Short mmCIF file of C-alpha atoms in Angstrom, two decimals:
data_model
loop_
_atom_site.label_atom_id
_atom_site.label_comp_id
_atom_site.label_asym_id
_atom_site.label_seq_id
_atom_site.Cartn_x
_atom_site.Cartn_y
_atom_site.Cartn_z
CA UNK Q 1219 158.10 17.47 67.37
CA UNK Q 1220 160.97 17.34 69.83
CA UNK Q 1221 161.85 20.44 68.76
CA UNK Q 1222 158.29 22.30 69.55
CA UNK Q 1223 158.15 21.02 72.85
CA UNK Q 1224 161.82 22.25 73.42
CA UNK Q 1225 160.21 25.88 72.24
CA UNK Q 1226 157.22 25.35 74.41
CA UNK Q 1227 158.89 24.55 77.71
CA UNK Q 1228 161.70 27.61 77.04
CA UNK Q 1229 158.65 29.81 76.14
CA UNK Q 1230 156.79 29.17 79.52
CA UNK Q 1231 159.79 29.63 81.15
CA UNK Q 1232 160.70 33.17 79.59
CA UNK Q 1233 156.82 33.59 79.84
CA UNK Q 1234 156.78 33.46 83.77
CA UNK Q 1235 159.21 35.43 83.95
CA UNK Q 1236 157.34 38.29 81.88
CA UNK Q 1237 154.48 37.38 84.15
CA UNK Q 1238 156.48 38.30 87.11
CA UNK Q 1239 156.59 41.77 85.91
CA UNK Q 1240 153.35 41.99 83.95
CA UNK Q 1241 151.51 41.52 87.55
CA UNK Q 1242 153.06 44.03 89.06
CA UNK Q 1243 152.34 46.51 86.48
CA UNK Q 1244 148.67 45.40 86.19
CA UNK Q 1245 148.37 46.12 89.73
CA UNK Q 1246 149.75 49.58 89.74
CA UNK Q 1247 147.63 49.87 86.46
CA UNK Q 1248 144.66 48.94 88.27
CA UNK Q 1249 144.94 50.98 91.42
CA UNK Q 1250 146.48 54.15 90.23
CA UNK Q 1251 145.16 53.79 86.23
CA UNK Q 1252 148.45 54.65 84.78
CA UNK Q 1253 151.40 52.53 83.06
CA UNK Q 1254 154.31 53.05 84.98
CA UNK Q 1255 156.90 52.64 83.42
CA UNK Q 1256 159.54 53.08 86.04
CA UNK Q 1257 159.20 49.48 86.14
CA UNK Q 1258 162.07 49.03 84.34
CA UNK Q 1259 163.86 50.56 87.41
CA UNK Q 1260 162.61 48.28 89.44
CA UNK Q 1261 163.68 45.32 87.53
CA UNK Q 1262 167.22 46.62 87.02
CA UNK Q 1263 167.55 47.03 90.58
CA UNK Q 1264 166.52 43.57 91.29
CA UNK Q 1265 169.06 41.96 88.61
CA UNK Q 1266 171.83 44.44 89.51
CA UNK Q 1267 171.48 43.34 93.58
CA UNK Q 1268 171.11 40.03 92.88
CA UNK Q 1269 174.70 40.20 90.93
CA UNK Q 1270 176.44 42.02 93.50
CA UNK Q 1271 175.46 39.70 96.26
CA UNK Q 1272 176.46 36.66 94.26
CA UNK Q 1273 179.54 38.05 92.83
CA UNK Q 1274 181.18 40.42 95.44
CA UNK Q 1275 179.26 39.07 98.33
CA UNK Q 1276 179.28 35.65 97.45
CA UNK Q 1277 176.10 34.70 99.26
CA UNK Q 1278 174.84 31.44 98.44
CA UNK Q 1279 171.43 31.29 95.70
CA UNK Q 1280 168.41 31.58 97.64
CA UNK Q 1281 169.62 34.65 99.72
CA UNK Q 1282 170.95 36.45 96.90
CA UNK Q 1283 167.61 36.06 95.51
CA UNK Q 1284 166.18 37.28 98.15
CA UNK Q 1285 168.51 40.32 98.03
CA UNK Q 1286 167.37 41.00 94.48
CA UNK Q 1287 163.30 40.84 96.05
CA UNK Q 1288 164.43 43.23 98.75
CA UNK Q 1289 165.97 45.58 96.09
CA UNK Q 1290 163.24 45.55 94.00
CA UNK Q 1291 160.94 46.49 96.83
CA UNK Q 1292 163.15 49.55 98.40
CA UNK Q 1293 163.26 51.18 95.00
CA UNK Q 1294 159.54 50.64 94.06
CA UNK Q 1295 158.42 52.05 97.35
CA UNK Q 1296 161.08 55.20 97.54
CA UNK Q 1297 159.75 55.70 94.05
CA UNK Q 1298 155.89 55.80 94.88
CA UNK Q 1299 156.98 57.94 97.95
CA UNK Q 1300 159.36 60.65 96.20
CA UNK Q 1301 157.40 60.55 93.24
CA UNK Q 1302 153.76 59.53 92.85
CA UNK Q 1303 152.59 60.33 96.14
CA UNK Q 1304 153.26 64.08 95.60
CA UNK Q 1305 151.50 63.79 92.77
CA UNK Q 1306 148.48 62.27 93.96
CA UNK Q 1307 148.42 64.94 96.79
CA UNK Q 1308 148.16 67.59 94.78
CA UNK Q 1309 145.49 66.22 92.40
CA UNK Q 1310 147.39 66.57 89.73
CA UNK Q 1311 146.63 64.55 86.38
CA UNK Q 1312 147.10 60.74 85.52
CA UNK Q 1313 149.59 62.20 82.17
CA UNK Q 1314 151.56 63.54 85.33
CA UNK Q 1315 152.32 60.03 86.69
CA UNK Q 1316 152.89 58.89 83.26
CA UNK Q 1317 155.83 61.54 82.71
CA UNK Q 1318 157.51 61.19 86.24
CA UNK Q 1319 157.62 57.34 85.42
CA UNK Q 1320 159.49 57.92 82.24
CA UNK Q 1321 161.35 60.53 83.68
CA UNK Q 1322 162.46 57.65 86.62
CA UNK Q 1323 162.76 54.76 84.02
CA UNK Q 1324 165.67 57.26 81.98
CA UNK Q 1325 166.93 58.24 85.13
CA UNK Q 1326 167.22 54.82 86.55
CA UNK Q 1327 169.45 53.66 83.40
CA UNK Q 1328 171.44 56.17 83.11
CA UNK Q 1329 172.34 56.16 86.79
CA UNK Q 1330 173.51 52.40 86.36
CA UNK Q 1331 175.35 53.38 83.33
CA UNK Q 1332 176.90 56.41 85.43
CA UNK Q 1333 177.95 54.50 88.29
CA UNK Q 1334 178.25 50.69 87.64
CA UNK Q 1335 179.11 51.04 83.90
CA UNK Q 1336 177.27 50.02 80.73
CA UNK Q 1337 179.29 46.63 80.21
CA UNK Q 1338 177.29 43.45 80.32
CA UNK Q 1339 177.89 41.48 83.16
CA UNK Q 1340 177.16 37.92 83.43
CA UNK Q 1341 176.04 35.84 86.74
CA UNK Q 1342 178.00 33.65 87.90
CA UNK Q 1343 177.32 30.07 85.86
CA UNK Q 1344 175.49 28.20 89.01
CA UNK Q 1345 172.80 27.07 87.60
CA UNK Q 1346 172.56 27.88 84.34
CA UNK Q 1347 174.78 25.13 82.59
CA UNK Q 1348 173.32 22.39 84.28
CA UNK Q 1349 170.29 21.24 82.47
CA UNK Q 1350 167.99 17.69 82.57
CA UNK Q 1351 168.06 15.48 79.09
CA UNK Q 1352 164.68 13.88 78.97
CA UNK Q 1353 164.42 12.40 75.64
CA UNK Q 1354 166.23 14.74 73.81
CA UNK Q 1355 164.43 17.38 75.26
CA UNK Q 1356 166.71 19.65 77.54
CA UNK Q 1357 165.47 21.49 80.31
CA UNK Q 1358 167.87 23.73 82.30
CA UNK Q 1359 167.69 23.79 86.15
CA UNK Q 1360 167.36 27.79 85.68
CA UNK Q 1361 163.95 27.06 84.02
CA UNK Q 1362 162.36 24.84 86.20
CA UNK Q 1363 163.25 27.32 88.93
CA UNK Q 1364 162.03 30.42 87.15
CA UNK Q 1365 158.63 28.40 86.52
CA UNK Q 1366 158.48 26.71 90.39
CA UNK Q 1367 159.49 29.94 92.26
CA UNK Q 1368 157.59 32.11 89.92
CA UNK Q 1369 154.27 30.26 90.20
CA UNK Q 1370 154.85 30.09 94.34
CA UNK Q 1371 154.58 34.08 94.26
CA UNK Q 1372 151.82 34.52 91.85
CA UNK Q 1373 149.78 31.81 94.00
CA UNK Q 1374 150.79 33.60 97.70
CA UNK Q 1375 149.95 36.85 95.54
CA UNK Q 1376 146.25 35.40 94.43
CA UNK Q 1377 146.10 34.17 97.70
CA UNK Q 1378 146.60 37.68 98.97
CA UNK Q 1379 144.30 39.32 96.74
CA UNK Q 1380 141.34 37.40 97.09
CA UNK Q 1381 141.71 36.09 100.61
CA UNK Q 1382 142.65 38.49 102.57
CA UNK Q 1383 141.33 41.89 104.09
CA UNK Q 1384 144.34 44.16 102.44
CA UNK Q 1385 143.48 41.99 99.23
CA UNK Q 1386 139.90 42.90 99.17
CA UNK Q 1387 140.92 46.44 99.70
CA UNK Q 1388 143.18 46.20 96.56
CA UNK Q 1389 140.42 44.69 94.54
CA UNK Q 1390 138.27 47.60 95.86
CA UNK Q 1391 140.64 50.07 95.12
CA UNK Q 1392 141.00 49.19 91.57
CA UNK Q 1393 137.50 49.76 91.41
CA UNK Q 1394 137.35 53.24 93.12
CA UNK Q 1395 140.20 54.28 95.18
CA UNK Q 1396 138.70 57.70 97.06
CA UNK Q 1397 136.06 55.39 98.22
CA UNK Q 1398 138.22 52.92 99.84
CA UNK Q 1399 139.63 55.62 101.79
CA UNK Q 1400 135.85 56.36 103.12
CA UNK Q 1401 135.57 52.70 104.44
CA UNK Q 1402 138.68 53.60 106.99
CA UNK Q 1403 141.71 52.27 104.69
CA UNK Q 1404 144.71 54.21 104.58
CA UNK Q 1405 145.25 54.42 101.18
CA UNK Q 1406 148.83 55.81 100.95
CA UNK Q 1407 149.57 52.72 102.81
CA UNK Q 1408 147.07 50.50 100.43
CA UNK Q 1409 149.01 52.10 97.52
CA UNK Q 1410 152.62 51.41 98.98
CA UNK Q 1411 151.35 47.70 99.49
CA UNK Q 1412 150.97 47.54 95.95
CA UNK Q 1413 154.11 49.35 94.98
CA UNK Q 1414 156.02 46.38 97.88
CA UNK Q 1415 154.38 43.28 95.79
CA UNK Q 1416 155.02 45.16 92.38
CA UNK Q 1417 158.68 45.89 93.33
CA UNK Q 1418 159.21 42.41 95.03
CA UNK Q 1419 157.71 40.42 91.58
CA UNK Q 1420 160.17 42.76 89.43
CA UNK Q 1421 162.94 42.53 91.54
CA UNK Q 1422 162.84 38.46 91.28
CA UNK Q 1423 162.28 38.78 87.51
CA UNK Q 1424 165.42 40.86 87.69
CA UNK Q 1425 167.19 38.19 89.17
CA UNK Q 1426 165.56 35.49 86.53
CA UNK Q 1427 166.65 37.76 83.51
CA UNK Q 1428 169.98 38.28 84.64
CA UNK Q 1429 170.87 34.69 85.23
CA UNK Q 1430 169.10 33.95 81.92
CA UNK Q 1431 170.67 36.83 79.73
CA UNK Q 1432 173.17 38.92 81.41
CA UNK Q 1433 172.87 41.99 83.56
CA UNK Q 1434 173.04 45.32 81.92
CA UNK Q 1435 171.77 49.17 82.28
CA UNK Q 1436 169.12 48.58 79.36
CA UNK Q 1437 167.65 45.15 81.20
CA UNK Q 1438 164.50 47.16 82.27
CA UNK Q 1439 163.64 47.36 78.77
CA UNK Q 1440 161.89 44.17 78.83
CA UNK Q 1441 159.28 45.81 80.33
CA UNK Q 1442 157.87 46.69 77.24
CA UNK Q 1443 157.27 42.71 76.80
CA UNK Q 1444 155.49 42.37 79.74
CA UNK Q 1445 153.45 45.61 78.86
CA UNK Q 1446 152.43 44.01 75.57
CA UNK Q 1447 151.52 40.68 77.80
CA UNK Q 1448 149.59 42.55 80.06
CA UNK Q 1449 147.60 44.39 77.34
CA UNK Q 1450 147.01 41.59 75.52
CA UNK Q 1451 145.45 39.63 78.52
CA UNK Q 1452 143.75 42.85 79.60
CA UNK Q 1453 145.38 45.50 81.43
CA UNK Q 1454 144.09 45.48 84.84
CA UNK Q 1455 143.53 41.63 85.02
CA UNK Q 1456 145.93 39.43 86.96
CA UNK Q 1457 144.67 36.25 85.44
CA UNK Q 1458 144.87 37.93 82.52
CA UNK Q 1459 148.45 39.16 83.06
CA UNK Q 1460 149.68 35.80 83.77
CA UNK Q 1461 147.85 34.50 80.97
CA UNK Q 1462 149.00 36.96 78.32
CA UNK Q 1463 152.72 36.35 79.59
CA UNK Q 1464 152.99 32.47 79.06
CA UNK Q 1465 151.28 33.20 75.92
CA UNK Q 1466 153.59 35.80 74.43
CA UNK Q 1467 156.97 33.79 75.76
CA UNK Q 1468 155.71 30.94 73.98
CA UNK Q 1469 154.82 32.47 70.73
CA UNK Q 1470 157.98 34.80 70.78
CA UNK Q 1471 160.33 31.58 71.12
CA UNK Q 1472 158.74 29.38 68.67
CA UNK Q 1473 158.97 32.59 66.16
CA UNK Q 1474 162.37 32.83 67.14
CA UNK Q 1475 163.03 29.29 67.04
CA UNK Q 1476 161.49 28.78 63.32
CA UNK Q 1477 161.96 31.51 61.87
CA UNK Q 1478 164.17 34.22 62.93
CA UNK Q 1479 165.08 36.05 66.16
CA UNK Q 1480 164.98 39.29 64.46
CA UNK Q 1481 161.25 38.89 63.67
CA UNK Q 1482 160.52 37.99 66.90
CA UNK Q 1483 160.18 41.62 68.32
CA UNK Q 1484 158.67 42.93 65.20
CA UNK Q 1485 156.13 40.31 65.26
CA UNK Q 1486 155.85 40.97 69.26
CA UNK Q 1487 154.40 44.80 68.46
CA UNK Q 1488 152.32 43.97 65.84
CA UNK Q 1489 150.63 41.73 68.36
CA UNK Q 1490 150.46 44.97 70.75
CA UNK Q 1491 149.17 46.71 67.73
CA UNK Q 1492 146.52 43.94 66.80
CA UNK Q 1493 145.09 43.88 70.01
CA UNK Q 1494 144.63 47.27 70.47
CA UNK Q 1495 142.60 47.13 67.11
CA UNK Q 1496 140.74 44.32 67.55
CA UNK Q 1497 140.11 43.61 71.02
CA UNK Q 1498 141.49 46.97 73.04
CA UNK Q 1499 140.34 45.27 76.49
CA UNK Q 1500 142.25 42.07 75.94
CA UNK Q 1501 141.19 38.28 76.60
CA UNK Q 1502 140.42 38.75 80.25
CA UNK Q 1503 139.63 42.72 80.61
CA UNK Q 1504 136.24 42.93 79.20
CA UNK Q 1505 133.98 42.64 82.22
CA UNK Q 1506 134.49 45.59 85.08
CA UNK Q 1507 134.51 43.03 87.77
CA UNK Q 1508 137.51 41.23 86.40
CA UNK Q 1509 139.32 44.45 86.58
CA UNK Q 1510 141.89 42.77 89.62
CA UNK D 25 127.64 69.54 120.95
CA UNK D 26 128.40 66.72 119.01
CA UNK D 27 130.38 68.13 115.80
CA UNK D 28 131.07 72.01 115.36
CA UNK D 29 131.99 73.60 112.02
CA UNK D 30 133.46 77.08 112.14
CA UNK D 31 133.87 79.77 109.72
CA UNK D 32 134.64 76.95 107.00
CA UNK D 33 135.60 78.47 103.79
CA UNK D 34 136.34 75.85 100.72
CA UNK D 35 137.92 76.78 97.38
CA UNK D 36 138.52 74.56 94.16
CA UNK D 37 140.98 76.69 92.70
CA UNK D 38 139.29 80.12 91.67
CA UNK D 39 135.80 79.14 92.76
CA UNK D 40 134.84 79.45 96.64
CA UNK D 41 132.10 76.54 97.12
CA UNK D 42 131.85 77.21 100.92
CA UNK D 43 132.17 81.08 102.56
CA UNK D 44 132.79 81.32 106.32
CA UNK D 45 129.88 78.51 107.08
CA UNK D 46 129.42 77.74 110.56
CA UNK D 47 126.67 75.08 111.86
CA UNK D 48 126.21 72.65 114.42
CA UNK D 49 124.93 69.09 115.36
CA UNK D 50 123.93 67.54 118.81
CA UNK D 51 123.90 64.26 119.55
CA UNK D 52 121.04 62.59 118.36
CA UNK D 53 119.86 64.84 116.16
CA UNK D 54 118.67 64.63 112.22
CA UNK D 55 119.86 67.28 110.43
CA UNK D 56 119.37 68.34 107.22
CA UNK D 57 120.70 70.60 104.59
CA UNK D 58 118.84 71.62 101.69
CA UNK D 59 119.99 73.83 98.79
CA UNK D 60 120.09 74.01 94.79
CA UNK D 61 122.50 72.49 93.04
CA UNK D 62 126.10 73.60 93.46
CA UNK D 63 125.23 75.36 96.77
CA UNK D 64 127.76 73.35 98.52
CA UNK D 65 125.76 71.11 100.20
CA UNK D 66 128.38 68.01 99.16
CA UNK D 67 131.12 70.24 99.85
CA UNK D 68 130.41 70.31 103.39
CA UNK D 69 130.12 66.79 103.56
CA UNK D 70 133.20 66.15 101.75
CA UNK D 71 135.11 68.41 104.19
CA UNK D 72 133.71 66.76 107.43
CA UNK D 73 134.77 63.25 106.01
CA UNK D 74 138.17 64.11 105.45
CA UNK D 75 138.43 64.31 101.82
CA UNK D 76 141.48 66.07 100.59
CA UNK D 77 140.49 69.67 100.17
CA UNK D 78 141.65 73.22 99.87
CA UNK D 79 140.01 74.98 103.28
CA UNK D 80 140.28 76.94 106.16
CA UNK D 81 138.33 77.11 109.25
CA UNK D 82 137.79 74.26 111.59
CA UNK D 83 135.80 71.50 112.09
CA UNK D 84 135.46 69.66 115.94
CA UNK D 85 133.92 66.22 116.76
CA UNK D 86 133.19 65.65 120.01
CA UNK D 87 135.39 68.58 121.27
CA UNK D 88 138.60 67.59 118.87
CA UNK D 89 139.69 68.75 115.75
CA UNK D 90 139.05 66.69 112.51
CA UNK D 91 142.27 66.17 110.54
CA UNK D 92 142.22 66.10 106.60
CA UNK D 93 142.10 62.66 106.35
CA UNK D 94 139.41 59.77 105.60
CA UNK D 95 140.61 56.72 107.37
CA UNK D 96 141.38 58.99 110.52
CA UNK D 97 137.82 60.45 110.42
CA UNK D 98 136.37 56.90 110.07
CA UNK D 99 138.51 56.06 112.98
CA UNK D 100 136.83 58.63 115.28
CA UNK D 101 133.00 57.78 114.39
CA UNK D 102 132.01 59.62 111.22
CA UNK D 103 130.84 57.60 107.61
CA UNK D 104 129.95 59.32 104.97
CA UNK D 105 127.50 57.75 102.39
CA UNK D 106 128.77 59.48 99.20
CA UNK D 107 126.53 60.80 96.66
CA UNK D 108 125.95 58.66 93.51
CA UNK D 109 126.70 55.66 95.95
CA UNK D 110 129.88 54.52 95.01
CA UNK D 111 129.43 50.71 95.90
CA UNK D 112 132.47 48.76 94.71
CA UNK D 113 130.50 46.92 91.74
CA UNK D 114 133.31 44.37 91.69
CA UNK D 115 132.94 42.93 94.94
CA UNK D 116 129.87 41.20 96.20
CA UNK D 117 127.16 42.70 98.45
CA UNK D 118 128.91 40.74 101.51
CA UNK D 119 132.32 41.58 100.53
CA UNK D 120 130.94 45.51 100.15
CA UNK D 121 129.60 45.28 103.56
CA UNK D 122 133.15 43.92 105.16
CA UNK D 123 134.86 46.86 103.44
CA UNK D 124 132.67 48.98 105.45
CA UNK D 125 133.71 47.27 108.64
CA UNK D 126 137.17 47.41 107.30
CA UNK D 127 138.52 48.96 110.95
CA UNK D 128 136.64 46.36 112.66
CA UNK D 129 139.28 43.80 114.47
CA UNK D 130 136.58 41.85 116.46
CA UNK D 131 134.73 39.20 114.30
CA UNK D 132 131.86 38.86 116.69
CA UNK D 133 130.84 42.52 117.02
CA UNK D 134 131.41 42.21 112.95
CA UNK D 135 128.79 39.52 112.94
CA UNK D 136 126.69 41.59 114.96
CA UNK D 137 126.65 44.58 112.92
CA UNK D 138 126.21 42.52 109.48
CA UNK D 139 123.11 40.63 111.40
CA UNK D 140 121.79 44.33 112.33
CA UNK D 141 122.18 45.62 108.56
CA UNK D 142 120.75 42.45 107.34
CA UNK D 143 117.62 43.17 109.58
CA UNK D 144 117.77 46.86 108.48
CA UNK D 145 117.81 45.75 104.71
CA UNK D 146 116.59 42.08 104.01
CA UNK D 147 117.26 42.85 100.61
CA UNK D 148 120.62 42.84 101.07
CA UNK D 149 120.68 39.60 102.82
CA UNK D 150 118.92 37.97 100.10
CA UNK D 151 121.42 39.56 97.42
CA UNK D 152 124.51 39.10 99.57
CA UNK D 153 126.67 36.51 96.99
CA UNK D 154 126.04 39.04 94.11
CA UNK D 155 128.53 41.64 92.97
CA UNK D 156 127.34 45.08 93.66
CA UNK D 157 127.20 46.32 90.02
CA UNK D 158 124.26 43.46 89.35
CA UNK D 159 121.97 45.46 91.97
CA UNK D 160 119.32 47.87 90.84
CA UNK D 161 119.87 51.72 91.76
CA UNK D 162 117.39 51.60 95.42
CA UNK D 163 119.69 48.09 96.17
CA UNK D 164 122.78 49.95 95.74
CA UNK D 165 122.00 52.98 97.90
CA UNK D 166 120.83 50.47 100.60
CA UNK D 167 123.95 48.42 100.17
CA UNK D 168 125.60 52.00 100.46
CA UNK D 169 123.93 52.95 103.66
CA UNK D 170 124.55 49.16 105.48
CA UNK D 171 128.42 49.64 104.30
CA UNK D 172 128.36 52.87 105.98
CA UNK D 173 126.97 51.56 109.24
CA UNK D 174 128.94 48.92 109.17
CA UNK D 175 132.21 51.22 110.84
CA UNK D 176 129.30 51.51 113.59
CA UNK D 177 129.38 55.16 113.19
CA UNK D 178 128.36 57.93 115.92
CA UNK D 179 127.43 60.33 113.12
CA UNK D 180 126.00 59.29 109.45
CA UNK D 181 126.58 61.38 106.38
CA UNK D 182 124.43 61.02 103.81
CA UNK D 183 124.94 62.99 100.47
CA UNK D 184 121.94 63.07 98.39
CA UNK D 185 120.35 59.43 99.15
CA UNK D 186 117.21 59.98 97.15
CA UNK D 187 119.04 60.64 94.03
CA UNK D 188 117.61 58.53 91.32
CA UNK D 189 115.03 56.67 92.76
CA UNK D 190 111.45 56.43 92.59
CA UNK D 191 109.61 58.08 94.82
CA UNK D 192 108.29 55.19 96.63
CA UNK D 193 111.86 54.04 97.25
CA UNK D 194 112.97 57.76 98.67
CA UNK D 195 109.83 57.23 101.24
CA UNK D 196 110.99 53.86 102.34
CA UNK D 197 114.86 54.53 102.49
CA UNK D 198 113.75 57.75 104.40
CA UNK D 199 111.74 55.64 106.84
CA UNK D 200 114.85 53.65 107.50
CA UNK D 201 116.61 56.81 108.42
CA UNK D 202 114.57 57.30 111.41
CA UNK D 203 115.25 53.75 112.06
CA UNK D 204 118.48 54.44 112.18
CA UNK D 205 118.37 57.64 114.23
CA UNK D 206 116.37 55.48 116.99
CA UNK D 207 119.11 52.99 117.11
CA UNK D 208 121.24 55.84 118.33
CA UNK D 209 122.88 57.29 115.19
CA UNK D 210 123.44 61.23 114.76
CA UNK D 211 122.45 61.86 110.99
CA UNK D 212 123.57 64.81 108.74
CA UNK D 213 121.19 64.46 105.39
CA UNK D 214 122.12 66.40 102.53
CA UNK D 215 119.33 66.62 99.97
CA UNK D 216 117.46 68.44 96.94
CA UNK D 217 114.60 66.60 97.66
CA UNK D 218 113.77 69.46 100.37
CA UNK D 219 110.11 68.30 101.42
CA UNK D 220 110.57 65.01 102.67
CA UNK D 221 114.39 65.72 104.33
CA UNK D 222 112.65 68.82 106.10
CA UNK D 223 109.72 66.60 107.23
CA UNK D 224 112.21 64.29 108.78
CA UNK D 225 114.72 66.69 110.11
CA UNK D 226 114.63 67.71 113.60
CA UNK D 227 116.61 70.90 112.39
CA UNK D 228 117.89 72.31 108.96
CA UNK D 229 120.11 74.85 107.26
CA UNK D 230 119.16 76.26 104.23
CA UNK D 231 122.12 76.78 101.93
CA UNK D 232 122.69 79.27 98.96
CA UNK D 233 125.82 79.43 96.93
CA UNK D 234 128.45 78.69 99.79
CA UNK D 235 126.37 80.14 102.76
CA UNK D 236 123.83 79.45 105.34
CA UNK D 237 120.92 82.02 104.58
CA UNK D 238 118.14 79.87 106.73
CA UNK D 239 117.96 77.77 109.92
CA UNK D 240 115.30 76.34 112.05
CA UNK D 241 113.31 73.36 112.87
CA UNK D 242 112.67 71.30 110.15
CA UNK D 243 108.80 71.57 110.33
CA UNK D 244 109.23 75.79 110.62
CA UNK D 245 111.48 75.65 107.50
CA UNK D 246 108.32 73.37 105.68
CA UNK D 247 105.87 76.26 106.53
CA UNK D 248 108.36 79.21 105.39
CA UNK D 249 107.04 80.79 102.56
CA UNK D 250 110.33 81.77 101.23
CA UNK D 251 111.30 78.41 101.37
CA UNK D 252 108.30 76.96 100.02
CA UNK D 253 108.54 79.40 97.04
CA UNK D 254 112.51 78.45 96.45
CA UNK D 255 113.07 74.85 97.47
CA UNK D 256 109.63 72.97 97.41
CA UNK D 257 108.41 74.26 94.02
CA UNK D 258 104.92 75.97 95.86
CA UNK D 259 104.99 78.85 93.19
CA UNK D 260 106.20 77.17 90.29
CA UNK D 261 103.52 74.72 90.76
CA UNK D 262 100.74 77.27 90.86
CA UNK D 263 102.29 79.59 87.89
CA UNK D 264 102.35 76.50 85.89
CA UNK D 265 98.81 76.04 86.36
#
């Protein structure tokens, strides 16, 4: 039982990190209707920025975390301006977005290998070693921080999307982007805002992933997990992305804990195929009105 | 002159939708643009509204050229009620109207505008908390018009507002256009329902394959034998009998 609770806690913690990635992924999907594979680049931007701020610059943790967020934002907004906006303005088909995003993902990974190097690098052990022991269950400070900071950001996002003018425009754009422009909304600015939010969350996720594991050029490939979670929750649905992510995180750690960690990814992608076969719209993506 | 379109040509790839079209609208008018499907009526509205099109020629509004950016056009005082309504089905009726007033920063003005839209379409007031997708076709059209009015436009562009509506509802909505016009708005109406459009309009243009082939007072065009034959179905009816 204690082992099970332990897995539950570990899973929830990694689930929150997945949620940060999946939400941004879902947001971009809901507005531009394509899967942004370049999301991996936003994650490594955050992970490496955080790493260098902590090691080379020796900034305290909160500032390094903020730096990681800024790193994610800069790459995300830049990618949108340089790659997606020209495609959009030429009126090219959605397929072009997907190809461009794959290109950027590969480019991002390789530019890191070429400049920083392919090595795995460990974050300095600031938080990862400290853990609380409660009745045989150990909870690391990092896991608590990931869950708390992650939830704060997710709650802030929910507030923005549901209560502000820009948030309403994002919800409307998820339904019909062109018509949002007819309302006087500058759609280019709105899309930049969405990439800013997605980049911030991805940068934050990259920082947590770097702390939890290590930093390496392929770290962004974890986006695939978040993608599975987003599809599982219902692509385009924000609550769905969170629920799907936490669920996936828990299932993953339980499989790794009770069976074997080699089975973990096989199971995750089998789940993706199963969801696509049985319920392609996911848990929360059934109704059109839930689309954000 | 409020709006002047001069030698406007629009292309969709190799297909030319408008061919050196020129027209004008004066303050306070109701102008209608009639013509068959594919004549280029909607394209003209899209060009005025600032949607991205491959075009040349000029469009000036109140003496200044319009740029091809929808949000700038809204700022200048032009609202397009698009064909097929395009209301936000995932937002409530109220939220749709808030979206219409996106550029309005003054809360008091917003409230006044909202009240006048609810007064014009009491049905929208009754349904304000429902999501857009649950409305009937007629209610969606009312919402699309109301949403257009929320930006406080000087010129309202209406693209096929009668499409898919029952005849009785069409008459009801056309009566609202008269009311909106009396409120001080200038209207450019694009319609396949030529008879009702001509009856409502001060002036009208007849569009065929991207060119204006006839223009005149609404009532004159209604009486024009050629227009009757081509767009009002006078001859076809006789032939059918």
